[in-house]
PDB file of C-alpha atoms and ligand atoms in Angstrom:
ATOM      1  CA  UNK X 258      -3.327  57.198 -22.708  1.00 50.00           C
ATOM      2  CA  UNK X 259      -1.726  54.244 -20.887  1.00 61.00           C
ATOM      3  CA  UNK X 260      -1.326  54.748 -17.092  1.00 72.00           C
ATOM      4  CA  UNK X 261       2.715  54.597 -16.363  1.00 84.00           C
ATOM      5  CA  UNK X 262       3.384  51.825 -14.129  1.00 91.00           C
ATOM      6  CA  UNK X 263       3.661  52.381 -10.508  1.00 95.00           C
ATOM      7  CA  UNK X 264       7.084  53.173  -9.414  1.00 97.00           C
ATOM      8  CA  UNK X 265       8.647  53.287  -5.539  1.00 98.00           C
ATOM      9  CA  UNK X 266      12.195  54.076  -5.395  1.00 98.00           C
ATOM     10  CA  UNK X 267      14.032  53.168  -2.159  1.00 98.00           C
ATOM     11  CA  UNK X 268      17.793  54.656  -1.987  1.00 97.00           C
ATOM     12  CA  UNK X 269      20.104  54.903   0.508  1.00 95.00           C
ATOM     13  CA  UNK X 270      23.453  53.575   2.386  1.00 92.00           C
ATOM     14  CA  UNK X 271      24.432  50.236   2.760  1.00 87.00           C
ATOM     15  CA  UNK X 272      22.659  48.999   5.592  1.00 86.00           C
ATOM     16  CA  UNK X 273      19.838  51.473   5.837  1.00 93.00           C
ATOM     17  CA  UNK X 274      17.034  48.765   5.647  1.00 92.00           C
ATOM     18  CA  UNK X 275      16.094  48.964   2.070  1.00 94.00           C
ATOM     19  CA  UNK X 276      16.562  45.657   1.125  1.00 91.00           C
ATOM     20  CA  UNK X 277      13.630  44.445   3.928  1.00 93.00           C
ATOM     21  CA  UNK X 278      11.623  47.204   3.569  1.00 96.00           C
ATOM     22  CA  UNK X 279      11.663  47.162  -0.514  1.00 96.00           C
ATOM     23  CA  UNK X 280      10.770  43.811  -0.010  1.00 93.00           C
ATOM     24  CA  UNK X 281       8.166  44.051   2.411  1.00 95.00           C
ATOM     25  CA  UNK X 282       6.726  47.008   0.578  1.00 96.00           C
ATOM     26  CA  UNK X 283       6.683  44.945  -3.038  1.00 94.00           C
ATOM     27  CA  UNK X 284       4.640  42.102  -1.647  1.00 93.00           C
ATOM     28  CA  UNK X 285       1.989  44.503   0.589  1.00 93.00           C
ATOM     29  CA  UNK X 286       1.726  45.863  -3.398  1.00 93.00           C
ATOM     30  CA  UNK X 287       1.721  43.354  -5.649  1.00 91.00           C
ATOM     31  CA  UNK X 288       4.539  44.646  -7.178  1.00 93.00           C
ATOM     32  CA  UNK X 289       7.845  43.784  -8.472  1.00 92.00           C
ATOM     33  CA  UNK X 290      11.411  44.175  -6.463  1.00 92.00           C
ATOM     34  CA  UNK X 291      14.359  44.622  -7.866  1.00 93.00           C
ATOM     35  CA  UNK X 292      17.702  44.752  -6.135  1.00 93.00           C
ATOM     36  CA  UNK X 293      19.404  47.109  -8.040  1.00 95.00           C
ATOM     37  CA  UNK X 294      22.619  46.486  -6.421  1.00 94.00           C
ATOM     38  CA  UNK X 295      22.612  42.777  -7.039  1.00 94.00           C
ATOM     39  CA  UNK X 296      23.244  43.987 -10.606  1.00 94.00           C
ATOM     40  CA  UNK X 297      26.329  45.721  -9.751  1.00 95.00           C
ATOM     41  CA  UNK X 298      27.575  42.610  -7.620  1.00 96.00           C
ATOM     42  CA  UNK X 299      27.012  40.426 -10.790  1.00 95.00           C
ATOM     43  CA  UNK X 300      28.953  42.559 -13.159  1.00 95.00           C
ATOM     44  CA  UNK X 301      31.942  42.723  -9.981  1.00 96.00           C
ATOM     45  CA  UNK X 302      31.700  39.105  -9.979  1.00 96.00           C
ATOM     46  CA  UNK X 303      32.405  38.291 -13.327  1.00 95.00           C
ATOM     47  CA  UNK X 304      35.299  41.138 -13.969  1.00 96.00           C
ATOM     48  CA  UNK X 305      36.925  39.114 -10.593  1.00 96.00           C
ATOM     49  CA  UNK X 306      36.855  35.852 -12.791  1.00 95.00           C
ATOM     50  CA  UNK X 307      38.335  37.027 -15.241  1.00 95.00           C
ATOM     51  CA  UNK X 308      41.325  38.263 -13.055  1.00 96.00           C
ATOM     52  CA  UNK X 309      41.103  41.861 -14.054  1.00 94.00           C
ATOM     53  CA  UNK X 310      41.687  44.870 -12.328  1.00 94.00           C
ATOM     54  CA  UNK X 311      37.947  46.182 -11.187  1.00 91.00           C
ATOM     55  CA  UNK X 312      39.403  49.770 -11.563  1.00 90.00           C
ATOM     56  CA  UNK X 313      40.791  49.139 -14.991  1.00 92.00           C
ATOM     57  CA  UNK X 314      37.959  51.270 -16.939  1.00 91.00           C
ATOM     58  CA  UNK X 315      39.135  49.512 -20.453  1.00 92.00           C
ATOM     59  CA  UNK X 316      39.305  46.016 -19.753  1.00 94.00           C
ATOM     60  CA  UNK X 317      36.467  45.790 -17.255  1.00 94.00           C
ATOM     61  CA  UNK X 318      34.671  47.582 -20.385  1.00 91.00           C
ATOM     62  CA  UNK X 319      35.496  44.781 -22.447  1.00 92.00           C
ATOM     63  CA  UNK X 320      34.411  42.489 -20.053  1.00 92.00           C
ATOM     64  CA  UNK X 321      30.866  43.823 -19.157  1.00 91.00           C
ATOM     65  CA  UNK X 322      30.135  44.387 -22.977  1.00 89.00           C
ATOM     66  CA  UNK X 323      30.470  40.194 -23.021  1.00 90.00           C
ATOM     67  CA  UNK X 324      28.202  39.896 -19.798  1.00 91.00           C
ATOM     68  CA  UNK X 325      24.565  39.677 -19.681  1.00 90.00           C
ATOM     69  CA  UNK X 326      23.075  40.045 -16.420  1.00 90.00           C
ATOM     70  CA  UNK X 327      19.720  38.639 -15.686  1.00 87.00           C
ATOM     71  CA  UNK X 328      17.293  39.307 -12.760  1.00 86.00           C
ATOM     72  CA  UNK X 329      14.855  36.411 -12.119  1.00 82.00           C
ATOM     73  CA  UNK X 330      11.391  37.965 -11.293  1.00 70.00           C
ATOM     74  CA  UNK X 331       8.955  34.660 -10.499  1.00 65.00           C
ATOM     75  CA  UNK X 332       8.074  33.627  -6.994  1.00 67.00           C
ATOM     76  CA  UNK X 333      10.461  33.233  -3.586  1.00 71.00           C
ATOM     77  CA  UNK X 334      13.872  35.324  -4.178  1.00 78.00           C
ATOM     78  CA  UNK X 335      15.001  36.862  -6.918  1.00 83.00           C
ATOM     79  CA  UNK X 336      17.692  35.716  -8.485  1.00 90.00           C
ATOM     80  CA  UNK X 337      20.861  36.688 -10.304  1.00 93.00           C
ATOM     81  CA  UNK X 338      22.169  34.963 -13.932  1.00 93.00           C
ATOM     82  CA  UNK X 339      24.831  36.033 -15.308  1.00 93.00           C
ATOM     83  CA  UNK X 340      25.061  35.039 -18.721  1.00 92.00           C
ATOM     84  CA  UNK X 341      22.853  31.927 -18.136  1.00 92.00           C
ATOM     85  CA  UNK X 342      24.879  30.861 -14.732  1.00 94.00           C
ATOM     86  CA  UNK X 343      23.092  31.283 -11.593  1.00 95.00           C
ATOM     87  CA  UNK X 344      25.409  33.272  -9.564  1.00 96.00           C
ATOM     88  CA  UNK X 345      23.232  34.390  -6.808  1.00 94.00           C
ATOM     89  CA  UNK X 346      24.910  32.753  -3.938  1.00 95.00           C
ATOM     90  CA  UNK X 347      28.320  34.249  -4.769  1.00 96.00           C
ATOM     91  CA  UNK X 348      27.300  37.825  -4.904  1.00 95.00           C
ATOM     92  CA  UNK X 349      27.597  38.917  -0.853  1.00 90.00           C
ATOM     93  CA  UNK X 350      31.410  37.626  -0.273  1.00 92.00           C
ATOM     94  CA  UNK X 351      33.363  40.782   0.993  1.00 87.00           C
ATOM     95  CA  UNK X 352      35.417  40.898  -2.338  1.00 93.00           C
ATOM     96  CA  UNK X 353      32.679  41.143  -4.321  1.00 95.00           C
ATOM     97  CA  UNK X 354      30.982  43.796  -1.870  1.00 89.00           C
ATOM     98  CA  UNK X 355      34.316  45.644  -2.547  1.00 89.00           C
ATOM     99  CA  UNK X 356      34.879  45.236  -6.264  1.00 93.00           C
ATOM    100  CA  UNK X 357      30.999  46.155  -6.684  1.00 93.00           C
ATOM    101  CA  UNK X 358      32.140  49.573  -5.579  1.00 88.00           C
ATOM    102  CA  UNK X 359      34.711  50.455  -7.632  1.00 90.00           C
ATOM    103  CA  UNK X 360      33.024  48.752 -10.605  1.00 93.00           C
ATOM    104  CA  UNK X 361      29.903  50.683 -10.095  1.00 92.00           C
ATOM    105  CA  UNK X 362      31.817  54.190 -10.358  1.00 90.00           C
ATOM    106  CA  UNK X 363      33.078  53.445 -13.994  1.00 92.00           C
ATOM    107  CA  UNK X 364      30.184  54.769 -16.994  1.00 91.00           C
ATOM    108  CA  UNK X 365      30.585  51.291 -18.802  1.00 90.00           C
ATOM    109  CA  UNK X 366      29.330  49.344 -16.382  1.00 93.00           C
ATOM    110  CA  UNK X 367      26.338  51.857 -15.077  1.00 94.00           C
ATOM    111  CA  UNK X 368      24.817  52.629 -18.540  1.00 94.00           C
ATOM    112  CA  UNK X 369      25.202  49.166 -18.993  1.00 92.00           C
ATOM    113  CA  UNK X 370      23.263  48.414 -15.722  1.00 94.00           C
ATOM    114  CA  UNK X 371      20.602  51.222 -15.910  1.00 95.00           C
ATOM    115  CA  UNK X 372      19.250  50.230 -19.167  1.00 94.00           C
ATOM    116  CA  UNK X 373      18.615  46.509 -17.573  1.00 91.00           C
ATOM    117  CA  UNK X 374      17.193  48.400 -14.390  1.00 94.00           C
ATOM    118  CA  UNK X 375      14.638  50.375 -16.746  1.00 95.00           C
ATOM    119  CA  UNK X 376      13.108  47.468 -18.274  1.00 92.00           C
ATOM    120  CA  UNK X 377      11.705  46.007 -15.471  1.00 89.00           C
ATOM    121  CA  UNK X 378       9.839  48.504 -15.317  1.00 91.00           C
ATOM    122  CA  UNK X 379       8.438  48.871 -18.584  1.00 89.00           C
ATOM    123  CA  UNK X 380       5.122  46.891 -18.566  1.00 85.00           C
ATOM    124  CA  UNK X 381       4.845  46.637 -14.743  1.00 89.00           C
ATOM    125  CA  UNK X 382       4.624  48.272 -11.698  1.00 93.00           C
ATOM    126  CA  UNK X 383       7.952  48.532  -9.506  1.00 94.00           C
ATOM    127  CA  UNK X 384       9.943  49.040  -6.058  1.00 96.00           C
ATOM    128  CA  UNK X 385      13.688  49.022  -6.691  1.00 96.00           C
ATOM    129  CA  UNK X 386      16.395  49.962  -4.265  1.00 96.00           C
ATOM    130  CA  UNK X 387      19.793  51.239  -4.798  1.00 96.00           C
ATOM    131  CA  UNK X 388      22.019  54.210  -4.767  1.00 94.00           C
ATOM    132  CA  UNK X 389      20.870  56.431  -7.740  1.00 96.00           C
ATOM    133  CA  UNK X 390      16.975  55.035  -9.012  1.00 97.00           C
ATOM    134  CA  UNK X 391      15.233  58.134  -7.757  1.00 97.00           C
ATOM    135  CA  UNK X 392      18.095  60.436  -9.242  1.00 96.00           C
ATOM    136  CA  UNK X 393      19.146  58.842 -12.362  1.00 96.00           C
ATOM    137  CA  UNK X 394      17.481  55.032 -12.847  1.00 97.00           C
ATOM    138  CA  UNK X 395      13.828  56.493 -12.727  1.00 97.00           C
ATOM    139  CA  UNK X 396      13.881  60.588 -12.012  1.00 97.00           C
ATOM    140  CA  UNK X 397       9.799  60.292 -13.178  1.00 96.00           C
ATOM    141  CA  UNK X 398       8.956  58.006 -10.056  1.00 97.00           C
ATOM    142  CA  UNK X 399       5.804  58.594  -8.385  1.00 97.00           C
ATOM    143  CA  UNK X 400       6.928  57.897  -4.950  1.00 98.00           C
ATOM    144  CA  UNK X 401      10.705  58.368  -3.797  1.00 98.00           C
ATOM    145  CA  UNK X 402      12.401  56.956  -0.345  1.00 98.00           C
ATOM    146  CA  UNK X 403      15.607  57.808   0.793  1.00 98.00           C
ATOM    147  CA  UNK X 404      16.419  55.641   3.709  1.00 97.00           C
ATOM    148  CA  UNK X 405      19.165  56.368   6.368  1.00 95.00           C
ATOM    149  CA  UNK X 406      20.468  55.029   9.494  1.00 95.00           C
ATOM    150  CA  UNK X 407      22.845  55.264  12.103  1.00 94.00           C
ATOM    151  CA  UNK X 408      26.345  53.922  11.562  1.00 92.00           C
ATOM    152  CA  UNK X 409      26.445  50.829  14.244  1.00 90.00           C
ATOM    153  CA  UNK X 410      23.377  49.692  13.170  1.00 92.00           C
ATOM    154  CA  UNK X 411      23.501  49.525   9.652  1.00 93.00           C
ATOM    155  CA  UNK X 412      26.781  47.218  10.642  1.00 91.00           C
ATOM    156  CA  UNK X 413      25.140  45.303  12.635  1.00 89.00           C
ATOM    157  CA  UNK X 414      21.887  44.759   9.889  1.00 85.00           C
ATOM    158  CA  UNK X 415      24.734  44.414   7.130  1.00 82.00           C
ATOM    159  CA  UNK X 416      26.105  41.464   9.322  1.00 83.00           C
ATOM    160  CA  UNK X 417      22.867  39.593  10.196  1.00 81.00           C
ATOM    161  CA  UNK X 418      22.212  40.213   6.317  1.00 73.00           C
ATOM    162  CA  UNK X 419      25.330  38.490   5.986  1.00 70.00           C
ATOM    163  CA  UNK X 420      25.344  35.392   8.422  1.00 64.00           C
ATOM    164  CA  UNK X 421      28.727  36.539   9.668  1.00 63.00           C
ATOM    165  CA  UNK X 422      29.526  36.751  13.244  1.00 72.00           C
ATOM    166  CA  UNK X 423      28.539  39.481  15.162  1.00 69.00           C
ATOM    167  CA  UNK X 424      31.256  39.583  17.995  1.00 81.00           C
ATOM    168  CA  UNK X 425      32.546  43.345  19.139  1.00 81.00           C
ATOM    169  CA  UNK X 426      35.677  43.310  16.338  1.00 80.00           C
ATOM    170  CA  UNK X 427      33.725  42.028  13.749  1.00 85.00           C
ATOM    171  CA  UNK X 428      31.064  44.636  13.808  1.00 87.00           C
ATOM    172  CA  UNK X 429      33.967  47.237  14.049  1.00 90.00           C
ATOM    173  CA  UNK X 430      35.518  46.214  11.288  1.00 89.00           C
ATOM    174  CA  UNK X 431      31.966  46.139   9.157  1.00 88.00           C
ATOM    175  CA  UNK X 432      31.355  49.760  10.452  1.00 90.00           C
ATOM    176  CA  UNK X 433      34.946  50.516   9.174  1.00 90.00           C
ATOM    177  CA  UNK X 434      33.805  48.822   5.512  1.00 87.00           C
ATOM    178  CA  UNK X 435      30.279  50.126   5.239  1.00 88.00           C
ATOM    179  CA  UNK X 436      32.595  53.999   6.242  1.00 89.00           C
ATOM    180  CA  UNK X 437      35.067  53.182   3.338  1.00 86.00           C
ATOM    181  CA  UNK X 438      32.092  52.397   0.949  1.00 82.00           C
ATOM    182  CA  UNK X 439      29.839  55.275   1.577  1.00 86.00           C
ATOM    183  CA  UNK X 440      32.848  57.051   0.896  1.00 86.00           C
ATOM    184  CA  UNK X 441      33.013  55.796  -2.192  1.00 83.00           C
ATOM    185  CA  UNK X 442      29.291  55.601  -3.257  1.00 82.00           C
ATOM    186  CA  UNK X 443      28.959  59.488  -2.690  1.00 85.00           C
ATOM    187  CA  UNK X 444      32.327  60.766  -4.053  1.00 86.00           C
ATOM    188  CA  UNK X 445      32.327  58.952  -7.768  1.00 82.00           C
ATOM    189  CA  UNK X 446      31.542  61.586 -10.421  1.00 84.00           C
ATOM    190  CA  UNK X 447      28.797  59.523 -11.792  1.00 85.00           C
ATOM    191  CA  UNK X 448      25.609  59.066 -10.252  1.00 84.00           C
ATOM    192  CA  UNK X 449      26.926  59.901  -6.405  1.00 85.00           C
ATOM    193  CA  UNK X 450      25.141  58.403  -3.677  1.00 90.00           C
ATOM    194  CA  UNK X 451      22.520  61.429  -2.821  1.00 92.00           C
ATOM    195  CA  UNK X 452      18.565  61.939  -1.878  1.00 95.00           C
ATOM    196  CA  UNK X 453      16.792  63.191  -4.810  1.00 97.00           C
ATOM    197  CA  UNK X 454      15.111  66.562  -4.754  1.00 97.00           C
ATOM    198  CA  UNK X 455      11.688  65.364  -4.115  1.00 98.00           C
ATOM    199  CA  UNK X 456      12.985  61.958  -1.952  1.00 98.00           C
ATOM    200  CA  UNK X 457      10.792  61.564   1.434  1.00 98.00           C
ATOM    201  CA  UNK X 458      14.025  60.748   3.947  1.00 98.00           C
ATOM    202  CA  UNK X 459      13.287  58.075   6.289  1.00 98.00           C
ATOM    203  CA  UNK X 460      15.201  57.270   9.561  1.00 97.00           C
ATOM    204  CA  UNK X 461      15.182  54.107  10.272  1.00 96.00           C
ATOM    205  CA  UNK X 462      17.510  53.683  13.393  1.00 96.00           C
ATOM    206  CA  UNK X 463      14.955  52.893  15.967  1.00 96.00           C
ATOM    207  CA  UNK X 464      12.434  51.707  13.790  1.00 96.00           C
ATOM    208  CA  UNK X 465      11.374  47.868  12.784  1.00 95.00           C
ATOM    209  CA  UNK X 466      11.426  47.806   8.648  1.00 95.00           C
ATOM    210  CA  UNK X 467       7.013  47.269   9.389  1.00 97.00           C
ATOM    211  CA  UNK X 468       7.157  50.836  10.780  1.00 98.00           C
ATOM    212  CA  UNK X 469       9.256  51.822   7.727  1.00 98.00           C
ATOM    213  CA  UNK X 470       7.095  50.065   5.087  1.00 97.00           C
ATOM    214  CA  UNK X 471       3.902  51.990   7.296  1.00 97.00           C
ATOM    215  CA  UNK X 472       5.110  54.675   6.664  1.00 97.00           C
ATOM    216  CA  UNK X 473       5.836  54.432   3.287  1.00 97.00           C
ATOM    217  CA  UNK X 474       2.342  53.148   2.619  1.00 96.00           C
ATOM    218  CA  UNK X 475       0.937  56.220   4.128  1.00 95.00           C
ATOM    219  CA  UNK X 476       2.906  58.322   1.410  1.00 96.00           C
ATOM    220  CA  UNK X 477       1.356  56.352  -1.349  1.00 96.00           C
ATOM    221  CA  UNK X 478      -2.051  56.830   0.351  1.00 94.00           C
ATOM    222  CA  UNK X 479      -1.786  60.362   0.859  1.00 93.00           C
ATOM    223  CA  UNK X 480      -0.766  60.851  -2.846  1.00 93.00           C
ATOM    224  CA  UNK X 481      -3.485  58.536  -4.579  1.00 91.00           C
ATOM    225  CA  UNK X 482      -0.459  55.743  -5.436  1.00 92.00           C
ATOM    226  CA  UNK X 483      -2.614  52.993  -3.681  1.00 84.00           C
ATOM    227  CA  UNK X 484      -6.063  52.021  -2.501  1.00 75.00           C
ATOM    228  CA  UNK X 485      -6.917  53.208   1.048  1.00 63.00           C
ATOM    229  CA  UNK X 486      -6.115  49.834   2.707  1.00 60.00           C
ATOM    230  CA  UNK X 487      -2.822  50.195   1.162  1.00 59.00           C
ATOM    231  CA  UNK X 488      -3.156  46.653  -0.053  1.00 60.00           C
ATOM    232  CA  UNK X 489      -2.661  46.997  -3.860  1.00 62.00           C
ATOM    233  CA  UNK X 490      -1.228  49.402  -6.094  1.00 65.00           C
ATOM    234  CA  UNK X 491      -3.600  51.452  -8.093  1.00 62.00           C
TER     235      UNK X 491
HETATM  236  O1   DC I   1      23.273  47.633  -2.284  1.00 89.83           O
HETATM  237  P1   DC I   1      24.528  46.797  -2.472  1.00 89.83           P
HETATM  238  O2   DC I   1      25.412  46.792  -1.275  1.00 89.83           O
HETATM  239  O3   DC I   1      24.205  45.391  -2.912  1.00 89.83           O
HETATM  240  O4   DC I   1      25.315  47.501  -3.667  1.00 89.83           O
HETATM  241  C1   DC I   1      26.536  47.008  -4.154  1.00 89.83           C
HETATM  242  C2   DC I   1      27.349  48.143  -4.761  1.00 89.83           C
HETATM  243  O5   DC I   1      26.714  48.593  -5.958  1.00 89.83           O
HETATM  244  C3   DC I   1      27.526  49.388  -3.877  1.00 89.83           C
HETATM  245  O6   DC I   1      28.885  49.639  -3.602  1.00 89.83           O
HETATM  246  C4   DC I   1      27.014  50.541  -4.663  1.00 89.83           C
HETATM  247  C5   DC I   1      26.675  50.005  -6.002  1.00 89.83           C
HETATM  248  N1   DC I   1      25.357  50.426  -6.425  1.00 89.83           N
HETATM  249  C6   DC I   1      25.283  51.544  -7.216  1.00 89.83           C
HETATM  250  O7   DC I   1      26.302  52.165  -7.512  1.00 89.83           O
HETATM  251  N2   DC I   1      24.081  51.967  -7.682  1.00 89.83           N
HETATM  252  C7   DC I   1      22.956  51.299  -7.344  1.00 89.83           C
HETATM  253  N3   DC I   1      21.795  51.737  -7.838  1.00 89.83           N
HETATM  254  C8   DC I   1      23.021  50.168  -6.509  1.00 89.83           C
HETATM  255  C9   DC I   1      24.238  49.751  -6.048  1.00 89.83           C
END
């Protein structure tokens, strides 16, 4: 029988660290990362061009069916197409951010999204981050992270992540954004931001993402996921 490909899901709160650390962790591997997220911040994107409502369930339906979303996998960044257009540098402006999370709470768009997020994994080893890839995306993963971290710092990551200032009132009004979208991330009905049963939780307040992607590599040791060095994925 074919060996599954190796998959590392990294989920958690905005800010956390998983973007770095899935990263990080992809290229110690020689695997593949996907932003899951990014995938939701396309689909946002395009429902805002069209002018609709992000919380109207029956045109933004109508609207994603039309939209194909495209993950670039080659070398340097990934990046986003959305149906052909390269949209990547639009996808971290604070409406999107917004209209990501109320599109992301509506079935359309996530069965949508989740069948795009499984086939990148389907001939080749993985590490994807997100809200729901150890819960929902990929429950079979051999190797599950949920990543936390303390309020005022994930504001001040999401900021540097985000080239904006970082002045007193600007970081209180990220940790007042990153508060409203947890909120909404673990209330939806659907695929609610949440560890997964067998998740490993990580804290990563007062520790650099190479601790955090140590650690992780220690997991995949200990369970026969890698070779010893931790250089390559088995
Ligand atoms: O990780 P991010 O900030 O780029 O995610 C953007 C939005 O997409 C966020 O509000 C939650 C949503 N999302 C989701 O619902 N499920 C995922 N697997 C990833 C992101």
């Amino acid at each position: 029988m074919m060996q599954e490909p190796l998959v590392i899901t990294i989920d958690g709160p905005a800010g956390a660290g998983k973007s770095t650390v899935a990263q990080m962790l992809a290229a110690r591997l020689g695997l593949m990362y996907v932003d899951s997220g990014a995938t939701y911040r396309a689909a946002a994107l395009k429902v805002l061009e069209a002018g609709i409502d992000p919380n109207d369930t029956v045109a933004v339906g109508r609207v994603i069916g039309a939209t194909n979303v495209q993950v670039t996998t080659g070398e340097g960044e990934p990046h986003v197409l959305v149906n052909g257009d390269d949209v990547t540098a639009l996808l971290r402006t604070p409406e999107v951010t917004l209209a990501a999370a109320q599109v992301s709470r509506l079935p359309e768009v996530r069965v949508k999204l989740i069948e795009l997020q499984r086939a990148f994994a389907r001939d080749r080893g993985v590490v994807m981050e997100g809200r729901d890839i150890g819960t929902v995306v990929f429950p079979q993963a051999q190797l599950k992270i949920f990543l936390k971290a303390d309020m005022e710092e994930r504001a001040r990551r999401r900021l540097k992540q985000d080239s904006r200032d970082s002045s007193k009132a600007t970081l209180e009004r990220t940790a007042y954004e990153i508060g409203r979208r947890d909120q909404l991330d673990a209330e939806r009905k659907i695929s609610p931001l949440m560890p997964a049963p067998d998740a490993v939780e990580i804290d990563s307040t007062y520790l650099l993402a190479d601790q955090v992607v140590e650690q992780i590599l220690e997991l995949a040791r200990n369970r026969q996921l890698v070779c010893d060095e931790g250089k390559k994925a088995l």
